[in-house]
Short mmCIF file of C-alpha atoms in Angstrom, two decimals:
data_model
loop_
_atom_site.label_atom_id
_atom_site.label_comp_id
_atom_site.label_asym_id
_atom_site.label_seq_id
_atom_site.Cartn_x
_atom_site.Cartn_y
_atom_site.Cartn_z
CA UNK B 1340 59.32 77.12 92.95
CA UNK B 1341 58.22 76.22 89.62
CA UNK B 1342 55.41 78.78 89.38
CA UNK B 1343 58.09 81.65 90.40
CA UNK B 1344 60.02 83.37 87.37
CA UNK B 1345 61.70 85.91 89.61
CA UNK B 1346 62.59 86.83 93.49
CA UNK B 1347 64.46 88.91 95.38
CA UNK B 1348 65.47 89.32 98.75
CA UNK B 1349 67.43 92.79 99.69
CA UNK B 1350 66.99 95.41 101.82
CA UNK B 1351 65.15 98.64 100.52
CA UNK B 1352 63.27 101.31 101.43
CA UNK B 1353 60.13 99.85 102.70
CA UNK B 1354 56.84 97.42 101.83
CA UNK B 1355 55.83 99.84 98.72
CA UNK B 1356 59.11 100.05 97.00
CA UNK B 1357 59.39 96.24 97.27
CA UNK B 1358 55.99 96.29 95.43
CA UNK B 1359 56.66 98.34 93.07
CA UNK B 1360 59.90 96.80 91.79
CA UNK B 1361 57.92 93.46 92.06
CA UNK B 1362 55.11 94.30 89.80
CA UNK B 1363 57.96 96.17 87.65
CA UNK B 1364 59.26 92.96 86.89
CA UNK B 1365 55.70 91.32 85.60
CA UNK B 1366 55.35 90.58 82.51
CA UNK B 1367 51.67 89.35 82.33
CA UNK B 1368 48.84 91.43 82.12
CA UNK B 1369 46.85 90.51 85.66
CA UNK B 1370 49.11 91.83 88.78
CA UNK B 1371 48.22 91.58 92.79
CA UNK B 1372 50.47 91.48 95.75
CA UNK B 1373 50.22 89.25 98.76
CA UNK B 1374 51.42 90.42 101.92
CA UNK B 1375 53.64 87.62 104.75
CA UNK B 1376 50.20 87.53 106.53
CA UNK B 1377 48.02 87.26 103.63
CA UNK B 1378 47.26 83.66 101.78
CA UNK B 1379 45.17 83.22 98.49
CA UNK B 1380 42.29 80.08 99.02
CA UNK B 1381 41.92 77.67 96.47
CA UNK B 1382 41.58 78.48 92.75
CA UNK B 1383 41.60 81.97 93.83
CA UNK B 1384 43.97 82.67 90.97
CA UNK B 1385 42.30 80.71 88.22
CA UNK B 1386 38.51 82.15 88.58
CA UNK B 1387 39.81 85.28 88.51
CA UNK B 1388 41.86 84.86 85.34
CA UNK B 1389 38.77 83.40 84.30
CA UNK B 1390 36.87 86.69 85.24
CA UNK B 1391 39.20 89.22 83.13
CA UNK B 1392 38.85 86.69 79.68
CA UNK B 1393 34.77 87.91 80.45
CA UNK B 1394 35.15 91.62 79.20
CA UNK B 1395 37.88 93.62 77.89
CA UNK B 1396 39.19 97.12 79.32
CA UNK B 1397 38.98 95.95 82.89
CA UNK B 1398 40.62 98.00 85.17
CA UNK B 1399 40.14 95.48 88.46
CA UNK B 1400 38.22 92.65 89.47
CA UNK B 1401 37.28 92.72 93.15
CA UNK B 1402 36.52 89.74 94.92
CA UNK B 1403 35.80 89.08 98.65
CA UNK B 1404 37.69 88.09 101.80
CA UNK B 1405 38.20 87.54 105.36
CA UNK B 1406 40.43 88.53 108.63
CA UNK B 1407 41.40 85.50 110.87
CA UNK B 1408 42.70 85.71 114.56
CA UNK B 1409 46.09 83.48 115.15
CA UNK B 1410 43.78 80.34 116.23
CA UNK B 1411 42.30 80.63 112.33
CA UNK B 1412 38.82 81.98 113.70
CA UNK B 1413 37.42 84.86 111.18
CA UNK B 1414 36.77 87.97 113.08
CA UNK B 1415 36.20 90.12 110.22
CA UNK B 1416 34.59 90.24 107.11
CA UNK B 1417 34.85 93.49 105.27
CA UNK B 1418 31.49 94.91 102.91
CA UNK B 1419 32.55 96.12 99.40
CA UNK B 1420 31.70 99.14 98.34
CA UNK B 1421 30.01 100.04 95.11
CA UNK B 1422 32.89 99.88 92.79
CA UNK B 1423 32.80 102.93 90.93
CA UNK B 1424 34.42 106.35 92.16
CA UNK B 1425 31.93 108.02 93.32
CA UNK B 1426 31.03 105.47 95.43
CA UNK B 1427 34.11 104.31 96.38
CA UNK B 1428 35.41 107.62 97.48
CA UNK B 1429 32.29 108.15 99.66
CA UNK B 1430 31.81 104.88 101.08
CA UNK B 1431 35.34 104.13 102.34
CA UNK B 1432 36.14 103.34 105.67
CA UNK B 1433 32.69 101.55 106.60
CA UNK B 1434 33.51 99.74 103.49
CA UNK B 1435 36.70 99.17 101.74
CA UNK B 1436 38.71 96.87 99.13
CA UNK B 1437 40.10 93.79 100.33
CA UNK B 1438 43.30 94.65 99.48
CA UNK B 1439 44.49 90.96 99.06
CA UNK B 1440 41.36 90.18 96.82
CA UNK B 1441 41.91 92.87 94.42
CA UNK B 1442 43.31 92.11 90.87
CA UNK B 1443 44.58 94.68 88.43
CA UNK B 1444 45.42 94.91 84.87
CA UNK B 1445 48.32 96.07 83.56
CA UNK B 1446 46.82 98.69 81.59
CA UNK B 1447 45.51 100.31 85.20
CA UNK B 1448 49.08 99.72 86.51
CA UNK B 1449 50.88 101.40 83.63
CA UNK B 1450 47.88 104.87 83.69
CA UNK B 1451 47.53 104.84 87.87
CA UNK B 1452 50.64 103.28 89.15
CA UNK B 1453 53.23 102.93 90.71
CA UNK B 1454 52.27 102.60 94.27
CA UNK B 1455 52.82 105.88 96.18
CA UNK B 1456 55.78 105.68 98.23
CA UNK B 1457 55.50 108.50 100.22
CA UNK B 1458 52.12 107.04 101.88
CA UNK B 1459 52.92 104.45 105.20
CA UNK B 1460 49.46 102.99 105.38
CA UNK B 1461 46.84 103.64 102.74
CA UNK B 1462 48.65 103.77 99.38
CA UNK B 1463 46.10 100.77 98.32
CA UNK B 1464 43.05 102.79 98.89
CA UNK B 1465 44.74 105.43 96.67
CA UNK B 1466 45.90 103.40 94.00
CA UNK B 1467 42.09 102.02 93.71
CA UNK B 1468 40.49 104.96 93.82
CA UNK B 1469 43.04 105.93 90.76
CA UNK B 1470 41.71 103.00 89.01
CA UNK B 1471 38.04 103.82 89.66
CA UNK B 1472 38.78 107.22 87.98
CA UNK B 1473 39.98 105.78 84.72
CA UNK B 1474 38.62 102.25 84.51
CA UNK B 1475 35.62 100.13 85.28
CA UNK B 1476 35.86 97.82 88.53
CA UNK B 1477 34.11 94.30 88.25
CA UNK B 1478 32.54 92.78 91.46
CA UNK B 1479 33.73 89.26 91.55
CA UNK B 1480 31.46 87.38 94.38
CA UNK B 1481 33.54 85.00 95.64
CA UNK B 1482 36.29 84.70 98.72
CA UNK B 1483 39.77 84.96 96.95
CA UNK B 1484 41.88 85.79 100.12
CA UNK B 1485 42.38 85.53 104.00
CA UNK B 1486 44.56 87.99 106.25
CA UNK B 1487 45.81 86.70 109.88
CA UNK B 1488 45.56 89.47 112.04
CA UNK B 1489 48.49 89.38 114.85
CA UNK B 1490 50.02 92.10 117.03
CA UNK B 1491 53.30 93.04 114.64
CA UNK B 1492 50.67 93.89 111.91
CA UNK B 1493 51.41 96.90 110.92
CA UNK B 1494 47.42 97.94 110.20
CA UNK B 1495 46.76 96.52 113.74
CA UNK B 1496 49.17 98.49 116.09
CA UNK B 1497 49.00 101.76 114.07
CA UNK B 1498 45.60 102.66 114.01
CA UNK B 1499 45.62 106.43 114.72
CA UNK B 1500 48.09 106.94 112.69
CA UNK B 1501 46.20 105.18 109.75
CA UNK B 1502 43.23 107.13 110.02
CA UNK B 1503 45.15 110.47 110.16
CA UNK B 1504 46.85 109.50 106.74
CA UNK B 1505 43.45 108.09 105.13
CA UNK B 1506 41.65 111.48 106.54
CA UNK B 1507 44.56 113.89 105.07
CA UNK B 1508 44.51 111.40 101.61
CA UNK B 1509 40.77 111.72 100.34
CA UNK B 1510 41.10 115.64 101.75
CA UNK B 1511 44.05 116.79 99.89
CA UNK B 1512 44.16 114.40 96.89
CA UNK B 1513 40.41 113.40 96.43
CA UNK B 1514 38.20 116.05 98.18
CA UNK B 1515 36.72 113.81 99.81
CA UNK B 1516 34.49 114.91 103.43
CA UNK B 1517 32.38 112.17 104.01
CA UNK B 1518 34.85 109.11 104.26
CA UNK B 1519 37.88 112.13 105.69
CA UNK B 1520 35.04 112.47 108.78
CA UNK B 1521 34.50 109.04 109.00
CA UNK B 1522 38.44 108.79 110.02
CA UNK B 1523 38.65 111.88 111.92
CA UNK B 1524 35.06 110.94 114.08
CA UNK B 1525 36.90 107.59 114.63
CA UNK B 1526 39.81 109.53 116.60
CA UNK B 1527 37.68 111.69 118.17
CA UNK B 1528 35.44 108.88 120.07
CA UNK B 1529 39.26 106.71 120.57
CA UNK B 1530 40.12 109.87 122.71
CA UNK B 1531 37.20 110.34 124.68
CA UNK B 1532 37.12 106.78 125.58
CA UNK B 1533 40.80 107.16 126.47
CA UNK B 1534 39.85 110.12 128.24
CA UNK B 1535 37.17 108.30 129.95
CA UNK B 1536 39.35 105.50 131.37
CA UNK B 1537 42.10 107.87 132.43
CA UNK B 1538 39.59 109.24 134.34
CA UNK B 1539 38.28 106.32 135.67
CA UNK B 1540 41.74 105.16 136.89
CA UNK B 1541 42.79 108.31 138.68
CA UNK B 1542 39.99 108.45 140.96
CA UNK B 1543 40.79 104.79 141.62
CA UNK B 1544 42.52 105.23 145.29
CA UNK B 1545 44.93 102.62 144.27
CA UNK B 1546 46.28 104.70 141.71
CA UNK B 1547 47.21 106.98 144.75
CA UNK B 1548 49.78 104.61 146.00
CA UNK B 1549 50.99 103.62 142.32
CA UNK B 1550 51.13 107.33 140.91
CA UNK B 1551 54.07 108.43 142.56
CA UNK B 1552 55.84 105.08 141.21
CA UNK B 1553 54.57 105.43 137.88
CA UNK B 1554 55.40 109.74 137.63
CA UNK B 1555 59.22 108.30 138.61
CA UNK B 1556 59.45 105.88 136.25
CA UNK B 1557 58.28 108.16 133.37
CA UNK B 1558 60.00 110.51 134.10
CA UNK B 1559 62.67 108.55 134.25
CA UNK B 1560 62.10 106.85 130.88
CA UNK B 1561 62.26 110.52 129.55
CA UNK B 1562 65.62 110.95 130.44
CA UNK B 1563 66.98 108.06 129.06
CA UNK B 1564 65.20 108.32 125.54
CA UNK B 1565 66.13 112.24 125.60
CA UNK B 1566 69.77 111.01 125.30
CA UNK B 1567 69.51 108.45 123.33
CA UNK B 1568 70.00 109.16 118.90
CA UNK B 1569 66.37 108.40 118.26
CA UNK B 1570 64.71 111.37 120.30
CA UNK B 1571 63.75 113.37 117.47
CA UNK B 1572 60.37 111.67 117.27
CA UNK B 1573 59.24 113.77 113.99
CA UNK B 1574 61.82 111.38 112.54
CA UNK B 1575 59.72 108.17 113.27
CA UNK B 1576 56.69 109.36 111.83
CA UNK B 1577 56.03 108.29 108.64
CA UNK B 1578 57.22 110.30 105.72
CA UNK B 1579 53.97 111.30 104.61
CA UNK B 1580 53.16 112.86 108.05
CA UNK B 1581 56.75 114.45 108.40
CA UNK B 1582 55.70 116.41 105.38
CA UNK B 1583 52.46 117.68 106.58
CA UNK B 1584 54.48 119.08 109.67
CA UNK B 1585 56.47 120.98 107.81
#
């Protein structure tokens, strides 16, 4: 580990308090966090240096990247928005960051930081869209970074849930409708194809000799999770949703 100054393995809090007392420990001026899933390709790290010695008072230089399946197939590659806030704010969702291809200055990290602890899913989006208030964002047209997309992912299980907190985000912090409806339009059509196949199933006449099983089951399950410590759901939520509930 000769490129590694300083690590740390301990319990805490979560992924964004990890980050934050990570980058709270760097002492050079270009920071960016990799996630388990996430790997940097080849001389991702040097052209980028390479891009910040090009202008002073960057606030971020955003390159481009990639989602893989488990067999290493890409299945996804994001479009950048236009970098500045405007822009950014209005175009997200269809378009985002690449979280894993995005380098930041210290100068951004020390005016927009730290990482907002309260947020479960999208605390990226709003640290960038902090930076695009108060600093100018450089394109940076290359592939930096790939993300393997796999069940346990936390972006890939969650989805509802990280729409509602992206929605509520650029509503409450940025006023932002265009990308909030983007979200909120995505929940709408998940539950009218849910409701859709729900339907679907019930007039199946098989489902007339499983439903009974099924009903007994659940209900079933319900009694067993009502005892159990962990049946105040709110609890589970993420903390950013627990406080909207109250």
């Amino acid at each position: 580990e000769p490129w590694i100054s300083n690590w740390v393995s301990e319990k805490d809090s979560g992924q964004y308090k990890a980050n934050n007392k990570g980058i709270g420990k760097a002492t050079g001026q270009i920071y960016a966090w990799l996630n388990s899933d996430d790997i940097y390709l080849p001389n991702a790290l040097t052209s980028i240096g390479k891009s910040f010695m090009e202008e002073d008072n960057i606030g971020a230089v955003v390159g481009l990247g990639r989602k893989l399946n488990e067999q290493g197939k890409v299945i996804y590659v994001p479009e950048r928005p236009k970098l500045d806030f405007q822009s950014l704010a209005n175009e997200w969702g269809p378009k985002i960051i690449w979280q894993p291809s995005c380098f930041f200055s210290n100068q951004a990290w020390k005016q927009c930081g730290p990482l907002d602890e309260d947020l479960y899913f999208c605390m990226d989006m709003d640290l960038w869209l902090k930076i695009a208030q108060n600093f100018k964002l450089n394109e940076f047209d290359q592939f930096q970074s790939h993300a393997i997309s796999h069940r346990a992912a936390k972006t890939t299980g969650s989805r509802e849930y990280m729409a509602v907190e992206h929605a509520l985000v650029l509503l409450k912090r940025y006023n932002v409708q265009k990308s909030a409806l983007y979200y909120l339009k995505g929940l709408a059509d998940s539950a009218i194809e849910s409701k859709q196949k729900i339907t679907a199933l019930t007039q199946n006449p098989i489902y007339k000799l499983l439903g009974p099983i099924y009903r007994a089951l659940r209900k079933l399950r319900k009694n067993i999770n009502e005892s159990s410590p962990l049946a105040q759901s709110s609890n589970q939520l993420p903390l950013y949703f627990r406080k909207q509930l109250k």
